[in-house]
Amino acid sequence: MTIFINFLRSLLLTIIFSFVAPIFFVGGGLLLLSLIGSFPGLQELTEAIATQIMHFLAIFGSGTPLHGLFVISLTCSFVGALFDTYVCYRYQILRIDS
């Protein structure tokens, strides 16, 4: 029973971290762009890059960048859960063979 509890804990942590990682990545990128945009002469460039990122997110969110970010985060979370399940299964197989 402890193996199952450990698996669920690992799976839950993987799902949470895999969901939050793209949000921090995109948010950090946009924050960095806004900080770089405060330098003279770089405002137009950083504004164009941020606009392209928002258009990219809007494609996945049916026109809304926030929904697109959530869709990407949910997809990463699902892939992380699949990977964690595979690792747990592989660990069980290798432990039995040893």
mmCIF file of C-alpha atoms in Angstrom:
data_model
loop_
_atom_site.group_PDB
_atom_site.id
_atom_site.type_symbol
_atom_site.label_atom_id
_atom_site.label_comp_id
_atom_site.label_asym_id
_atom_site.label_seq_id
_atom_site.Cartn_x
_atom_site.Cartn_y
_atom_site.Cartn_z
ATOM 1 C CA MET A 1 0.000 0.000 0.000
ATOM 2 C CA THR A 2 2.891 2.409 0.648
ATOM 3 C CA ILE A 3 4.097 1.966 -2.930
ATOM 4 C CA PHE A 4 0.687 3.134 -4.165
ATOM 5 C CA ILE A 5 0.675 6.125 -1.782
ATOM 6 C CA ASN A 6 4.211 7.062 -2.878
ATOM 7 C CA PHE A 7 3.165 6.749 -6.503
ATOM 8 C CA LEU A 8 0.152 9.028 -5.990
ATOM 9 C CA ARG A 9 2.254 11.606 -4.144
ATOM 10 C CA SER A 10 4.860 11.561 -6.885
ATOM 11 C CA LEU A 11 2.184 11.787 -9.568
ATOM 12 C CA LEU A 12 0.455 14.719 -7.869
ATOM 13 C CA LEU A 13 3.706 16.648 -7.436
ATOM 14 C CA THR A 14 4.654 15.971 -11.050
ATOM 15 C CA ILE A 15 1.284 17.192 -12.283
ATOM 16 C CA ILE A 16 1.500 20.383 -10.209
ATOM 17 C CA PHE A 17 5.080 21.232 -11.185
ATOM 18 C CA SER A 18 4.479 20.390 -14.840
ATOM 19 C CA PHE A 19 1.450 22.685 -14.844
ATOM 20 C CA VAL A 20 3.189 25.603 -13.127
ATOM 21 C CA ALA A 21 6.472 25.444 -15.095
ATOM 22 C CA PRO A 22 5.106 26.820 -18.430
ATOM 23 C CA ILE A 23 3.248 29.569 -16.577
ATOM 24 C CA PHE A 24 6.450 30.685 -14.856
ATOM 25 C CA PHE A 25 8.428 30.349 -18.080
ATOM 26 C CA VAL A 26 6.058 32.498 -20.157
ATOM 27 C CA GLY A 27 5.445 34.941 -17.313
ATOM 28 C CA GLY A 28 9.166 35.292 -16.671
ATOM 29 C CA GLY A 29 9.807 35.836 -20.361
ATOM 30 C CA LEU A 30 7.190 38.566 -20.576
ATOM 31 C CA LEU A 31 8.526 40.158 -17.395
ATOM 32 C CA LEU A 32 12.048 40.090 -18.789
ATOM 33 C CA LEU A 33 10.822 41.664 -22.019
ATOM 34 C CA SER A 34 9.112 44.458 -20.113
ATOM 35 C CA LEU A 35 12.296 45.113 -18.124
ATOM 36 C CA ILE A 36 14.430 45.160 -21.273
ATOM 37 C CA GLY A 37 11.848 47.452 -22.893
ATOM 38 C CA SER A 38 12.672 50.160 -20.366
ATOM 39 C CA PHE A 39 16.034 50.734 -22.076
ATOM 40 C CA PRO A 40 15.993 53.477 -24.705
ATOM 41 C CA GLY A 41 15.642 52.202 -28.250
ATOM 42 C CA LEU A 42 14.527 48.691 -27.324
ATOM 43 C CA GLN A 43 10.890 49.420 -26.579
ATOM 44 C CA GLU A 44 9.633 48.721 -30.109
ATOM 45 C CA LEU A 45 11.567 45.466 -30.359
ATOM 46 C CA THR A 46 10.412 44.069 -27.023
ATOM 47 C CA GLU A 47 6.856 45.190 -27.698
ATOM 48 C CA ALA A 48 6.881 43.339 -31.027
ATOM 49 C CA ILE A 49 8.250 40.185 -29.397
ATOM 50 C CA ALA A 50 5.655 40.330 -26.586
ATOM 51 C CA THR A 51 2.904 40.808 -29.177
ATOM 52 C CA GLN A 52 4.074 37.744 -31.093
ATOM 53 C CA ILE A 53 4.100 35.686 -27.884
ATOM 54 C CA MET A 54 0.542 36.815 -27.153
ATOM 55 C CA HIS A 55 -0.545 35.899 -30.700
ATOM 56 C CA PHE A 56 1.072 32.469 -30.296
ATOM 57 C CA LEU A 57 -0.785 31.879 -27.032
ATOM 58 C CA ALA A 58 -4.038 33.133 -28.568
ATOM 59 C CA ILE A 59 -3.783 30.459 -31.266
ATOM 60 C CA PHE A 60 -3.979 27.716 -28.636
ATOM 61 C CA GLY A 61 -6.636 29.543 -26.611
ATOM 62 C CA SER A 62 -9.212 30.211 -29.358
ATOM 63 C CA GLY A 63 -8.376 33.898 -29.353
ATOM 64 C CA THR A 64 -7.521 34.391 -25.681
ATOM 65 C CA PRO A 65 -3.853 34.285 -24.630
ATOM 66 C CA LEU A 66 -4.688 33.265 -21.057
ATOM 67 C CA HIS A 67 -6.686 30.260 -22.251
ATOM 68 C CA GLY A 68 -3.813 29.354 -24.558
ATOM 69 C CA LEU A 69 -1.400 29.421 -21.629
ATOM 70 C CA PHE A 70 -3.718 27.142 -19.659
ATOM 71 C CA VAL A 71 -4.026 24.727 -22.604
ATOM 72 C CA ILE A 72 -0.248 24.529 -22.918
ATOM 73 C CA SER A 73 0.104 24.087 -19.151
ATOM 74 C CA LEU A 74 -2.500 21.320 -19.083
ATOM 75 C CA THR A 75 -0.750 19.553 -21.949
ATOM 76 C CA CYS A 76 2.600 19.747 -20.158
ATOM 77 C CA SER A 77 0.921 18.466 -17.006
ATOM 78 C CA PHE A 78 -0.543 15.490 -18.880
ATOM 79 C CA VAL A 79 2.804 14.644 -20.471
ATOM 80 C CA GLY A 80 4.517 14.928 -17.079
ATOM 81 C CA ALA A 81 1.958 12.552 -15.566
ATOM 82 C CA LEU A 82 2.502 10.050 -18.377
ATOM 83 C CA PHE A 83 6.261 10.254 -17.918
ATOM 84 C CA ASP A 84 5.992 9.778 -14.146
ATOM 85 C CA THR A 85 3.716 6.762 -14.642
ATOM 86 C CA TYR A 86 6.209 5.258 -17.078
ATOM 87 C CA VAL A 87 9.115 5.829 -14.679
ATOM 88 C CA CYS A 88 7.205 4.166 -11.830
ATOM 89 C CA TYR A 89 6.316 1.198 -14.036
ATOM 90 C CA ARG A 90 9.892 0.886 -15.268
ATOM 91 C CA TYR A 91 11.203 1.015 -11.699
ATOM 92 C CA GLN A 92 8.841 -1.810 -10.711
ATOM 93 C CA ILE A 93 9.995 -3.956 -13.638
ATOM 94 C CA LEU A 94 13.684 -3.370 -12.961
ATOM 95 C CA ARG A 95 13.218 -4.048 -9.255
ATOM 96 C CA ILE A 96 11.524 -7.393 -9.980
ATOM 97 C CA ASP A 97 14.240 -8.464 -12.461
ATOM 98 C CA SER A 98 17.083 -7.768 -10.031
#
